[in-house]
Amino acid sequence: MEKNTKRALFQVRNFERTIQEYLFKEPFARFLTQFYKNNKQMGSSDRRMNTRYCYNYFRLGGAFSDLSATERLAIAEFLCETESAVVEAFRPEWTAMLEHPVEEKVAIVEELDPDFLQRVFPWTAQLSEAIDTRAFLISHFVQPDLFIRLRRGKEKQVMDALTKADVAFTVLGPQTLALPNGSKLQQVRGIDGLYEVQDLSSQQSLNLATIRAKQSWWDCCAASGGKSLLLLDQEPDIKLMVSDIRLSILRNLDERFAAAGVRTYYRKKIVDLSDSVQHIMEKESFDAILLDAPCSGSGTWGRSPDMLSKFTTAEIDRFADLQKKIVRNAVPYLKDNGQLLYITCSVFAAENEEVVAFIEKELGLTLQAKENILGYGNKADSMFAAVFRKA
């Protein structure tokens, strides 16, 4: 026990140094990669524990900001883990309760501060009405699962390989598996290119759309192409154009498409939809536009909890304004009776329902359906989708 305590204290010192050096100028995952390159003396087990400590720490957001980093870490470890040497060392009175359900542990922490959940996520007034506020806030202390989508026809091959490699998984659908976060899929032989890492809610994000062969589709904020790959998986016989604001982004998409074995011909354009694109798009028209809009990402902060410490309310309005500009500049290239599929990974009404109202009122499209895809009950992200028709 003494040896474990000494090891824990050494790892806590690593954590303290990591947190002190992180200045929120870049995503924490990117910072951590460079931090480990600069500190090669840290062994793999120390890096693994340091990563865990940091991410758990960030899950507290602004709660208990009057405490030291180590005291806050002990609270976060209690909420997030079922075993913790940090809790044993700094909150020994909680050790016997580590295996309790997270809801019970939250109630225990609320005895220290009844409003701590509001300090973890202080933007509850901006949430969409469909969000169960308390359940959503508590979900930030639960590590999301790793979800993969299997290529059609390759389902058995992938599952057999995972089973042979002794990788645990749960079948959620014909093409959807859930795995413990941190599963080392790159170490499983024979499955490269046969699956896509894609959150459960993201896999459901096209459910409202009508997708038919021979349709022309424009994925106008394509990024690395995850939604386009999902679209092509459902119907490979479409005419697809992808666009984004930088060539480097589209090159990443090309690499991802090649790795996924995409054989459908697709076109690419560099398009910045924050301004008029008539000079680039004047001869284009599409049966459907897929707009996976740039957003706050607030439905995904269970995976990137450092955002809880650096996000500001002003960002919500900034993203909402950008989304309205993008959709206004994209809609002219939608054919009559064409469909617009609007998607975000946000839980804020300003980015979701209020943009829907803007599209109906200002752009004259007819809302056919909308859906809050609530992933927090499934250890998944939360998203929003709406589909419109152009008269």
Coordinates of C-alpha atoms in Angstrom, one line a residue:
M1 CA 0.0 0.0 0.0
E2 CA 2.9 2.4 0.9
K3 CA 4.5 1.6 -2.5
N4 CA 1.2 2.3 -4.3
T5 CA 0.8 5.6 -2.4
K6 CA 4.4 6.7 -3.3
R7 CA 3.7 5.8 -7.0
A8 CA 0.5 7.8 -7.0
L9 CA 2.2 10.8 -5.5
F10 CA 4.9 10.7 -8.2
Q11 CA 2.2 10.5 -10.9
V12 CA 0.3 13.4 -9.3
R13 CA 3.4 15.5 -9.6
N14 CA 3.5 14.7 -13.3
F15 CA -0.1 15.7 -13.5
E16 CA 0.5 19.0 -11.7
R17 CA 3.3 19.9 -14.1
T18 CA 1.2 19.0 -17.1
I19 CA -1.7 21.2 -16.0
Q20 CA 0.6 24.1 -15.2
E21 CA 2.2 24.0 -18.6
Y22 CA -1.1 23.8 -20.6
L23 CA -2.2 27.3 -21.5
F24 CA -5.3 26.5 -23.5
K25 CA -3.8 27.8 -26.7
E26 CA -4.5 24.5 -28.6
P27 CA -6.6 21.4 -28.0
F28 CA -5.3 19.5 -25.1
A29 CA -4.8 16.3 -27.1
R30 CA -2.4 18.1 -29.4
F31 CA -0.6 19.7 -26.5
L32 CA -0.3 16.3 -24.7
T33 CA 1.3 14.7 -27.8
Q34 CA 4.1 17.4 -27.8
F35 CA 4.4 17.3 -24.0
Y36 CA 5.2 13.5 -24.1
K37 CA 7.7 14.1 -26.9
N38 CA 9.4 16.6 -24.7
N39 CA 9.3 14.3 -21.6
K40 CA 10.5 11.0 -23.0
Q41 CA 11.6 9.9 -19.5
M42 CA 7.9 9.2 -18.7
G43 CA 7.1 5.5 -19.2
S44 CA 4.0 4.2 -20.9
S45 CA 2.2 3.5 -17.6
D46 CA 3.0 7.0 -16.3
R47 CA 1.8 8.6 -19.5
R48 CA -1.4 6.6 -19.4
M49 CA -2.1 7.6 -15.8
N50 CA -1.2 11.2 -16.5
T51 CA -3.6 11.3 -19.4
R52 CA -6.4 9.9 -17.3
Y53 CA -5.7 12.3 -14.4
C54 CA -5.7 15.3 -16.8
Y55 CA -8.9 14.4 -18.6
N56 CA -10.7 13.6 -15.3
Y57 CA -9.5 16.9 -13.9
F58 CA -10.9 18.8 -16.9
R59 CA -14.3 17.2 -16.3
L60 CA -14.8 19.5 -13.3
G61 CA -14.9 22.5 -15.5
G62 CA -14.9 25.6 -13.3
A63 CA -16.1 23.7 -10.2
F64 CA -14.1 23.9 -7.0
S65 CA -11.8 26.5 -8.5
D66 CA -10.8 27.6 -5.0
L67 CA -9.1 24.3 -4.3
S68 CA -5.6 23.2 -5.4
A69 CA -5.2 21.1 -8.6
T70 CA -4.6 18.0 -6.6
E71 CA -7.6 18.5 -4.4
R72 CA -9.7 19.0 -7.5
L73 CA -8.2 15.9 -9.0
A74 CA -9.2 13.8 -6.0
I75 CA -12.8 14.9 -6.5
A76 CA -12.7 14.2 -10.2
E77 CA -11.2 10.8 -9.7
F78 CA -13.9 10.0 -7.2
L79 CA -16.6 10.9 -9.7
C80 CA -15.1 9.3 -12.7
E81 CA -13.4 6.1 -11.5
T82 CA -14.1 3.0 -9.5
E83 CA -10.5 2.6 -8.2
S84 CA -8.2 5.4 -7.5
A85 CA -5.0 5.8 -5.5
V86 CA -5.5 9.5 -5.5
V87 CA -8.8 9.2 -3.7
E88 CA -7.2 6.8 -1.2
A89 CA -4.5 9.3 -0.6
F90 CA -6.4 12.6 -0.5
R91 CA -10.1 11.6 0.1
P92 CA -9.8 8.4 2.1
E93 CA -13.3 8.8 3.5
W94 CA -14.7 8.3 0.0
T95 CA -12.7 5.2 -0.9
A96 CA -15.5 2.8 0.1
M97 CA -17.9 4.6 -2.2
L98 CA -15.8 4.5 -5.3
E99 CA -17.9 1.7 -6.9
H100 CA -21.2 3.5 -6.2
P101 CA -23.2 4.7 -9.3
V102 CA -22.1 8.1 -10.6
E103 CA -25.4 9.6 -9.6
E104 CA -24.8 8.7 -6.0
K105 CA -21.3 10.0 -6.1
V106 CA -22.5 13.3 -7.5
A107 CA -24.9 13.6 -4.6
I108 CA -22.0 13.1 -2.2
V109 CA -19.9 15.8 -3.9
E110 CA -23.0 18.1 -3.8
E111 CA -22.7 18.1 0.0
L112 CA -19.5 20.1 -0.6
D113 CA -21.1 22.5 -3.1
P114 CA -24.8 22.0 -4.0
D115 CA -24.3 24.0 -7.2
F116 CA -21.1 22.4 -8.4
L117 CA -22.8 20.8 -11.5
Q118 CA -23.8 24.3 -12.6
R119 CA -20.1 25.3 -12.3
V120 CA -19.0 22.3 -14.3
F121 CA -21.3 23.4 -17.2
P122 CA -22.6 27.0 -16.6
W123 CA -24.5 27.2 -19.9
T124 CA -27.7 25.3 -18.9
A125 CA -29.9 28.3 -19.7
Q126 CA -28.8 27.9 -23.4
L127 CA -29.6 24.2 -23.7
S128 CA -32.2 22.9 -26.1
E129 CA -35.5 22.1 -24.4
A130 CA -35.1 18.4 -25.2
I131 CA -32.0 18.1 -23.0
D132 CA -32.5 16.5 -19.6
T133 CA -30.2 19.0 -17.9
R134 CA -29.1 16.9 -14.8
A135 CA -28.6 13.7 -16.8
F136 CA -26.6 15.6 -19.4
L137 CA -24.4 17.3 -16.8
I138 CA -23.7 14.0 -14.9
S139 CA -22.8 12.4 -18.2
H140 CA -19.6 14.5 -18.3
F141 CA -18.2 12.2 -15.6
V142 CA -18.6 9.1 -17.7
Q143 CA -16.0 8.3 -20.4
P144 CA -17.8 7.9 -23.7
D145 CA -17.5 4.6 -25.5
L146 CA -15.6 4.1 -28.8
F147 CA -18.0 3.4 -31.6
I148 CA -17.2 2.0 -35.0
R149 CA -19.2 1.5 -38.1
L150 CA -18.4 -1.6 -40.1
R151 CA -18.3 -1.6 -43.9
R152 CA -21.2 -3.4 -45.5
G153 CA -20.3 -7.0 -46.2
K154 CA -17.4 -7.0 -43.8
E155 CA -19.3 -7.2 -40.6
K156 CA -18.4 -10.8 -39.8
Q157 CA -14.8 -10.5 -40.8
V158 CA -14.3 -7.6 -38.4
M159 CA -16.2 -9.2 -35.5
D160 CA -14.3 -12.4 -35.9
A161 CA -11.0 -10.5 -35.9
L162 CA -11.9 -8.6 -32.7
T163 CA -13.0 -11.8 -31.0
K164 CA -9.7 -13.5 -32.0
A165 CA -7.7 -10.6 -30.6
D166 CA -9.7 -10.7 -27.4
V167 CA -11.1 -7.1 -27.9
A168 CA -14.4 -6.7 -26.1
F169 CA -17.3 -5.2 -28.0
T170 CA -21.1 -4.9 -28.0
V171 CA -23.2 -5.2 -31.1
L172 CA -25.6 -2.2 -31.3
G173 CA -26.8 -2.8 -34.9
P174 CA -25.9 -4.6 -38.1
Q175 CA -23.0 -2.3 -38.7
T176 CA -22.4 -0.6 -35.3
L177 CA -20.2 -1.8 -32.5
A178 CA -19.4 -0.2 -29.1
L179 CA -16.0 -0.8 -27.5
P180 CA -14.4 0.4 -24.3
N181 CA -12.7 3.7 -24.9
G182 CA -9.0 3.2 -25.5
S183 CA -9.4 -0.1 -27.3
K184 CA -6.3 -0.6 -29.5
L185 CA -7.9 -1.3 -32.9
Q186 CA -4.7 -0.6 -34.8
Q187 CA -3.2 -3.7 -33.2
V188 CA -6.0 -6.0 -34.6
R189 CA -4.8 -7.6 -37.7
G190 CA -6.9 -7.8 -40.9
I191 CA -9.4 -5.0 -40.3
D192 CA -7.7 -1.9 -41.7
G193 CA -10.1 -0.1 -44.0
L194 CA -13.0 -2.3 -42.9
Y195 CA -14.4 0.0 -40.3
E196 CA -14.8 3.7 -39.5
V197 CA -14.5 5.2 -36.1
Q198 CA -17.7 7.2 -35.8
D199 CA -19.8 8.1 -32.8
L200 CA -23.1 6.3 -32.3
S201 CA -25.1 9.6 -32.7
S202 CA -23.1 10.6 -35.8
Q203 CA -24.1 7.2 -37.3
Q204 CA -27.7 8.2 -36.8
S205 CA -27.4 11.8 -38.1
L206 CA -28.6 11.0 -41.7
N207 CA -31.7 9.1 -40.6
L208 CA -34.1 12.0 -41.4
A209 CA -32.8 12.3 -45.0
T210 CA -34.2 10.7 -48.1
I211 CA -31.2 9.2 -50.0
R212 CA -31.8 7.8 -53.5
A213 CA -29.5 6.5 -56.3
K214 CA -28.5 9.1 -58.9
Q215 CA -29.2 12.1 -56.7
S216 CA -26.6 14.9 -56.7
W217 CA -25.4 15.7 -53.2
W218 CA -23.2 18.5 -51.9
D219 CA -21.4 18.0 -48.6
C220 CA -20.6 21.6 -48.1
C221 CA -18.7 21.5 -44.8
A222 CA -17.1 18.1 -45.4
A223 CA -14.1 18.3 -43.1
S224 CA -12.5 14.9 -43.0
G225 CA -15.5 13.3 -44.8
G226 CA -17.1 11.3 -42.0
K227 CA -20.7 12.2 -43.0
S228 CA -19.9 11.7 -46.7
L229 CA -18.6 8.2 -46.0
L230 CA -21.8 7.5 -44.1
L231 CA -23.8 8.8 -47.0
L232 CA -21.9 6.7 -49.5
D233 CA -22.3 3.6 -47.3
Q234 CA -26.1 4.0 -47.5
E235 CA -26.1 4.8 -51.2
P236 CA -22.9 4.6 -53.2
D237 CA -24.6 5.4 -56.5
I238 CA -24.9 9.2 -56.0
K239 CA -23.2 12.2 -57.6
L240 CA -21.1 13.7 -54.8
M241 CA -19.3 17.0 -54.4
V242 CA -17.4 17.8 -51.2
S243 CA -16.1 21.2 -50.2
D244 CA -14.3 22.9 -47.3
I245 CA -12.3 26.0 -46.7
R246 CA -8.8 24.6 -47.1
L247 CA -7.1 22.3 -49.5
S248 CA -5.3 20.5 -46.6
I249 CA -8.7 19.5 -45.2
L250 CA -9.7 18.0 -48.5
R251 CA -6.4 16.2 -48.8
N252 CA -7.2 14.5 -45.5
L253 CA -10.6 13.6 -46.9
D254 CA -8.9 12.0 -49.9
E255 CA -6.7 9.9 -47.7
R256 CA -9.7 8.8 -45.6
F257 CA -11.8 8.0 -48.6
A258 CA -8.9 5.9 -50.1
A259 CA -8.4 4.0 -46.8
A260 CA -12.1 3.3 -46.8
G261 CA -12.0 1.9 -50.3
V262 CA -14.4 4.5 -51.8
R263 CA -14.8 3.8 -55.5
T264 CA -17.5 6.4 -56.2
Y265 CA -16.3 9.4 -58.2
Y266 CA -16.6 12.6 -56.3
R267 CA -15.7 16.2 -57.0
K268 CA -13.9 18.7 -54.7
K269 CA -14.0 22.4 -54.3
I270 CA -12.4 24.9 -51.9
V271 CA -15.4 26.9 -50.7
D272 CA -15.7 29.4 -47.8
L273 CA -19.4 29.7 -47.2
S274 CA -19.0 32.5 -44.6
D275 CA -19.2 34.8 -47.7
S276 CA -20.9 34.7 -51.1
V277 CA -19.6 31.9 -53.3
Q278 CA -21.4 32.9 -56.5
H279 CA -18.1 33.2 -58.4
I280 CA -17.3 29.6 -57.6
M281 CA -20.7 28.0 -57.6
E282 CA -22.8 29.9 -60.2
K283 CA -23.4 26.8 -62.4
E284 CA -23.9 24.3 -59.6
S285 CA -27.2 22.8 -58.4
F286 CA -28.0 19.8 -56.2
D287 CA -30.8 17.5 -55.2
A288 CA -29.6 17.6 -51.6
I289 CA -27.2 19.6 -49.5
L290 CA -25.6 18.1 -46.4
L291 CA -24.6 20.8 -44.0
D292 CA -22.7 19.4 -41.0
A293 CA -22.2 22.9 -39.6
P294 CA -19.2 24.3 -37.7
C295 CA -20.4 24.5 -34.1
S296 CA -19.5 24.7 -30.5
G297 CA -19.2 20.9 -30.3
S298 CA -20.9 21.1 -26.9
G299 CA -22.5 17.7 -27.4
T300 CA -19.0 16.2 -27.6
W301 CA -17.3 17.6 -24.5
G302 CA -17.5 14.3 -22.8
R303 CA -14.6 13.4 -25.2
S304 CA -12.8 16.8 -25.0
P305 CA -13.5 18.0 -21.5
D306 CA -10.8 20.7 -21.7
M307 CA -13.5 22.7 -23.5
L308 CA -15.4 23.0 -20.3
S309 CA -12.6 25.2 -18.9
K310 CA -12.1 27.5 -21.9
F311 CA -15.5 28.0 -23.6
T312 CA -17.3 31.3 -23.3
T313 CA -21.0 32.2 -23.8
A314 CA -19.9 34.6 -26.6
E315 CA -18.9 31.6 -28.7
I316 CA -22.5 30.4 -28.9
D317 CA -23.6 33.6 -30.7
R318 CA -20.5 33.5 -32.9
F319 CA -21.2 30.0 -34.1
A320 CA -24.9 30.7 -34.5
D321 CA -24.1 33.7 -36.7
L322 CA -21.6 31.7 -38.8
Q323 CA -24.2 28.9 -39.2
K324 CA -26.8 31.3 -40.5
K325 CA -24.3 32.8 -43.0
I326 CA -23.3 29.4 -44.3
V327 CA -26.8 28.1 -44.8
R328 CA -27.8 31.4 -46.4
N329 CA -24.9 31.1 -48.9
A330 CA -25.5 27.4 -49.6
V331 CA -29.3 27.3 -50.1
P332 CA -29.3 29.1 -53.6
Y333 CA -27.6 26.0 -55.0
L334 CA -30.4 23.6 -53.9
K335 CA -32.8 22.6 -56.6
D336 CA -36.5 23.2 -56.3
N337 CA -38.0 20.3 -54.2
G338 CA -34.4 19.6 -53.0
Q339 CA -33.6 18.7 -49.4
L340 CA -31.3 20.4 -47.0
L341 CA -30.0 18.3 -44.1
Y342 CA -28.7 20.5 -41.3
I343 CA -26.6 18.8 -38.6
T344 CA -24.7 20.0 -35.5
C345 CA -22.9 18.3 -32.6
S346 CA -24.2 21.0 -30.3
V347 CA -26.8 21.0 -27.4
F348 CA -27.4 24.7 -27.6
A349 CA -30.8 26.0 -28.8
A350 CA -29.1 29.0 -30.6
E351 CA -27.2 26.6 -32.9
N352 CA -30.1 24.2 -33.3
E353 CA -33.8 25.2 -33.0
E354 CA -33.1 28.9 -33.5
V355 CA -31.2 28.2 -36.8
V356 CA -34.1 26.0 -37.8
A357 CA -36.4 29.0 -37.3
F358 CA -34.1 31.2 -39.3
I359 CA -34.1 28.8 -42.2
E360 CA -37.9 28.6 -42.3
K361 CA -38.5 32.3 -41.8
E362 CA -35.6 34.0 -43.7
L363 CA -34.8 31.4 -46.4
G364 CA -38.3 30.0 -47.0
L365 CA -37.6 26.3 -46.7
T366 CA -40.1 24.0 -45.2
L367 CA -39.1 22.0 -42.2
Q368 CA -40.0 18.3 -42.6
A369 CA -38.5 16.9 -39.4
K370 CA -36.0 17.7 -36.7
E371 CA -34.4 15.5 -34.0
N372 CA -32.2 16.0 -30.9
I373 CA -30.0 12.9 -30.9
L374 CA -29.5 12.4 -27.2
G375 CA -26.3 10.4 -26.8
Y376 CA -25.7 11.0 -23.1
G377 CA -27.7 8.0 -22.1
N378 CA -25.7 5.7 -24.4
K379 CA -22.1 6.9 -23.5
A380 CA -22.2 8.7 -26.8
D381 CA -22.2 12.3 -28.2
S382 CA -25.3 14.4 -28.4
M383 CA -26.3 15.9 -31.8
F384 CA -29.1 17.7 -33.7
A385 CA -30.4 17.1 -37.2
A386 CA -33.2 18.8 -39.2
V387 CA -34.3 18.2 -42.8
F388 CA -36.0 20.8 -45.0
R389 CA -37.5 21.0 -48.5
K390 CA -37.1 23.9 -50.9
A391 CA -40.4 24.8 -52.6

